[in-house]
Coordinates of C-alpha atoms in Angstrom, one line a residue:
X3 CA 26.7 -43.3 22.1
X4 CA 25.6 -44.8 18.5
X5 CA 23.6 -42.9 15.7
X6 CA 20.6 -44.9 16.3
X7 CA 20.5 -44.0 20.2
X8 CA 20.9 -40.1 19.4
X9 CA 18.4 -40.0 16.6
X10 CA 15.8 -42.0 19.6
X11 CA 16.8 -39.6 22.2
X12 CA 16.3 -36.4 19.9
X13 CA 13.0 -38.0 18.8
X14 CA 12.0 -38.5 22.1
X15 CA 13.3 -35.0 23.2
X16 CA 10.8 -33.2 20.2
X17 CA 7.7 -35.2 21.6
X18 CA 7.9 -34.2 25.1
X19 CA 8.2 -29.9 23.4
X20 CA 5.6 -31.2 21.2
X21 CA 3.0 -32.4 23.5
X22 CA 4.0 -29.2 26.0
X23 CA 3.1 -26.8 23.0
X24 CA -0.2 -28.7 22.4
X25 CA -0.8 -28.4 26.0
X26 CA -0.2 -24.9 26.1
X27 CA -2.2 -24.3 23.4
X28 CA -5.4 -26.0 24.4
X29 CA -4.9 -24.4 27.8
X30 CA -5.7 -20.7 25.6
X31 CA -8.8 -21.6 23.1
X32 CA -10.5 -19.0 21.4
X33 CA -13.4 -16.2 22.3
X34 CA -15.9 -14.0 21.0
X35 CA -15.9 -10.7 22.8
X36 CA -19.6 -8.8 22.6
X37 CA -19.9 -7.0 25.9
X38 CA -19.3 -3.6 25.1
X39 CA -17.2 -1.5 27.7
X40 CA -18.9 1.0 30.2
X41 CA -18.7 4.7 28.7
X42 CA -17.5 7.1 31.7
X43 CA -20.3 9.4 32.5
X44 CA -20.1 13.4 33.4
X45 CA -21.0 14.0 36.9
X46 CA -24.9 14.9 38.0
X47 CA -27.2 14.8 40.3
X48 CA -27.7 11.1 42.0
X49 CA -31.5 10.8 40.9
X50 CA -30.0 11.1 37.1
X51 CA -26.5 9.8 37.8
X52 CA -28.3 6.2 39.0
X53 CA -30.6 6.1 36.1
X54 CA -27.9 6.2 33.8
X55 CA -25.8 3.9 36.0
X56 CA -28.7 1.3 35.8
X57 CA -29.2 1.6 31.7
X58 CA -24.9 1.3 31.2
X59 CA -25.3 -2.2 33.4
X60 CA -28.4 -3.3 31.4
X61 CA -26.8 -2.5 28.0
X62 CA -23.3 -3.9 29.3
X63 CA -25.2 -7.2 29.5
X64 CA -26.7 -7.0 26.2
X65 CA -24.5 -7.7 23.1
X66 CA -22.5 -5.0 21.3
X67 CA -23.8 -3.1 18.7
X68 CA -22.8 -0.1 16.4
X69 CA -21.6 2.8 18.9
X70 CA -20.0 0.5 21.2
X71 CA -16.7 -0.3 21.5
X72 CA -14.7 -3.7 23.0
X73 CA -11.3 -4.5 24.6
X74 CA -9.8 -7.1 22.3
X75 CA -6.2 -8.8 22.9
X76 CA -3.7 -9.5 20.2
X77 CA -1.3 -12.7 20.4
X78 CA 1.4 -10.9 21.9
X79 CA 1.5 -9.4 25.6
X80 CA 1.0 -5.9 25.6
X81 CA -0.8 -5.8 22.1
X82 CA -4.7 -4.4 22.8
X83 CA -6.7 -2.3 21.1
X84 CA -10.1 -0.5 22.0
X85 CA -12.4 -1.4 18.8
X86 CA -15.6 0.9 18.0
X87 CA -17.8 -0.1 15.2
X88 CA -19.0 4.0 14.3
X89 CA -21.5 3.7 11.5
X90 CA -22.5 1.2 9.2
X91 CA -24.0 2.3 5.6
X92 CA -25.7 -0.6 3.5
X93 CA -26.2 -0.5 0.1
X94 CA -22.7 2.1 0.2
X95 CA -22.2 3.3 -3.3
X96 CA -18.5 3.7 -4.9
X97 CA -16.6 6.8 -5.3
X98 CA -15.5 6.9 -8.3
X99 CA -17.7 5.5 -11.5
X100 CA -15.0 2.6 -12.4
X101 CA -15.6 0.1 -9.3
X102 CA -19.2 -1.5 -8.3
X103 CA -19.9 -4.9 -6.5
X104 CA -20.8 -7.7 -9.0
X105 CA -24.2 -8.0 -10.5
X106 CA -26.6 -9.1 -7.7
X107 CA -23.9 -8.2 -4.8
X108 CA -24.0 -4.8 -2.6
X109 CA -21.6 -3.0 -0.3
X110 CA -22.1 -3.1 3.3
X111 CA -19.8 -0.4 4.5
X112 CA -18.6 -0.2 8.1
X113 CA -16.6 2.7 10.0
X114 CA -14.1 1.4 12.5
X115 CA -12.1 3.0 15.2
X116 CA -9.0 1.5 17.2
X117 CA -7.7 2.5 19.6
X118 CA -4.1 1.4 20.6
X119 CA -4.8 1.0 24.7
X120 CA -1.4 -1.3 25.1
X121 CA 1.6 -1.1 25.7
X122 CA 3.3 -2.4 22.2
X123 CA 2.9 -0.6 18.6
X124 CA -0.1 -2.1 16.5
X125 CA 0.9 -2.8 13.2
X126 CA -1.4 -4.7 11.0
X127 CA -3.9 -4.4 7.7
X128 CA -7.3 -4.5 9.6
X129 CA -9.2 -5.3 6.7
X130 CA -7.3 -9.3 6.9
X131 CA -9.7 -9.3 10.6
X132 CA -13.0 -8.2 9.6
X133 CA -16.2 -10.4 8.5
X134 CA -19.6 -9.9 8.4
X135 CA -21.9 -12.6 8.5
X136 CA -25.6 -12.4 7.3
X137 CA -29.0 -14.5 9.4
X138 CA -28.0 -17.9 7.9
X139 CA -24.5 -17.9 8.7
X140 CA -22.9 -17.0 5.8
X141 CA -19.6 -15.3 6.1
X142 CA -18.3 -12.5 3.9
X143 CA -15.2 -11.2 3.4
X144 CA -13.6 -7.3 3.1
X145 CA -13.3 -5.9 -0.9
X146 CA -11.3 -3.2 -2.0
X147 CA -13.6 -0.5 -2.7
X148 CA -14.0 3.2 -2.1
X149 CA -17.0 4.7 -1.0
X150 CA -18.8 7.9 -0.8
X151 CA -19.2 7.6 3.0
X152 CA -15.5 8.7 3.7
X153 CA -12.4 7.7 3.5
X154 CA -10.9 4.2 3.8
X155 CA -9.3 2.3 6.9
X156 CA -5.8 2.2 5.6
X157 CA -4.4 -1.3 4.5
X158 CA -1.5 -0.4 6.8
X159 CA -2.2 0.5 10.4
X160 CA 0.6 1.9 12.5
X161 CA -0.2 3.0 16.2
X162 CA 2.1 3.9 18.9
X163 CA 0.5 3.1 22.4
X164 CA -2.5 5.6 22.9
X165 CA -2.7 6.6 19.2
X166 CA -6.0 5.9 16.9
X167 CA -7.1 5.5 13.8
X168 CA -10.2 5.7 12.1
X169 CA -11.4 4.6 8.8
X170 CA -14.4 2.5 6.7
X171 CA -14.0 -0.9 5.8
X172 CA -16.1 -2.3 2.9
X173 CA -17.9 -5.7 2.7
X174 CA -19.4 -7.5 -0.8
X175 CA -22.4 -9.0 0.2
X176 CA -25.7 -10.7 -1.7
X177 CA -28.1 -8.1 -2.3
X178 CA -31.0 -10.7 -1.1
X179 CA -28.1 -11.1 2.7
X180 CA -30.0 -9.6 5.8
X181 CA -26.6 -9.2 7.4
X182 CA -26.5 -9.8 11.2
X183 CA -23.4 -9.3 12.8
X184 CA -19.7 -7.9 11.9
X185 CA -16.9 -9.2 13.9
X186 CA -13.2 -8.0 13.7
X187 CA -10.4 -9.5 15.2
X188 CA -5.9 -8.6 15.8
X189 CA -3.2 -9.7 14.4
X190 CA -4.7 -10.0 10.8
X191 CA -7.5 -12.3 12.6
X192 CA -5.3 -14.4 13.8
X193 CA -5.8 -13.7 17.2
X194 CA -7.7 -15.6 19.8
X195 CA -10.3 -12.7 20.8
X196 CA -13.0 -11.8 17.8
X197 CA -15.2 -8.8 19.1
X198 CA -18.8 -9.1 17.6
X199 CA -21.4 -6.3 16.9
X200 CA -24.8 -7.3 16.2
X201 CA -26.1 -4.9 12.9
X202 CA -30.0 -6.1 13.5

């Protein structure tokens, strides 16, 4: 076989993986996750118990807010995570009297917990998968800041399967922002699920 009929039959050979990894790729697509999950609910009478049954299905239909939590995948099998958005604090002011947001910015602080419900260690720095985004559709990134709300979400998350971690994540924002939603997302936001809380 000649040079030139190898280098046509490798070619040839990397467009048919090619075009199988494009197809398996627009086979996945990505999606934004903001139906909470159901809490589980203590046991009572069936006049109460059906009540609350009814207002977990009506909020389960509404989007997620702060309090509830959402199932998000990561890339790899076996890589989950439970997310709850705890508490949000606007306007959060710094710890210490050397950091402040720039002149005509604020901090929109926001408490997350995770949850590692897989079956694979989490490792990441969840501060690379959150954004908030205000009621035009800007889109603002995490700072570096501590704040007098508590302490920070560490920049280097290590869960074994069932383990948690909990922790605020700080947002520089326009002071003038009416900020709508926050959304985070695995794998350093790489990841084809973003969960979405609504803040308004």
């Amino acid at each position: 076989m000649s040079n030139y009929s190898r280098i046509r039959l490798t070619a040839a050979a990397a467009a048919v993986i090619g075009a199988l990894t494009v197809t398996a790729c627009a086979g996945s697509g990505d999606s934004v996750v903001d139906k909470p999950k159901a809490k589980a609910s203590a046991k009572a009478d069936s006049g109460q118990q059906k009540a609350k049954e009814a207002k977990e299905a009506a909020k389960k239909e509404a989007a997620a807010e702060t309090g509830d939590t959402l199932a998000l995948k990561g890339m790899e099998d076996g890589s989950k995570l439970d997310v709850t958005v705890v508490k949000v604090v606007d306007n959060a002011k710094s710890s210490d009297e050397f950091t402040a947001p720039e002149s005509g910015n604020r901090w929109l602080a926001v408490q997350f917990q995770l949850v590692n419900t897989g079956t694979k260690a989490y490792t990441d720095s969840p501060q690379n998968g959150a954004q908030v985004a205000d009621d035009q559709g800007q889109q603002f990134q995490t700072t570096f800041a501590e704040v007098t709300a508590g302490p920070s979400m560490s920049s280097a998350v290590r869960l074994k399967p069932g383990a948690k971690a909990l922790g605020w994540i700080v947002f520089e924002v326009p002071k003038a922002s009416k900020v709508a939603t926050v959304q985070f997302a695995m794998d350093s936001g790489f990841a084809e699920q973003t969960g979405e809380w609504k803040l308004t």
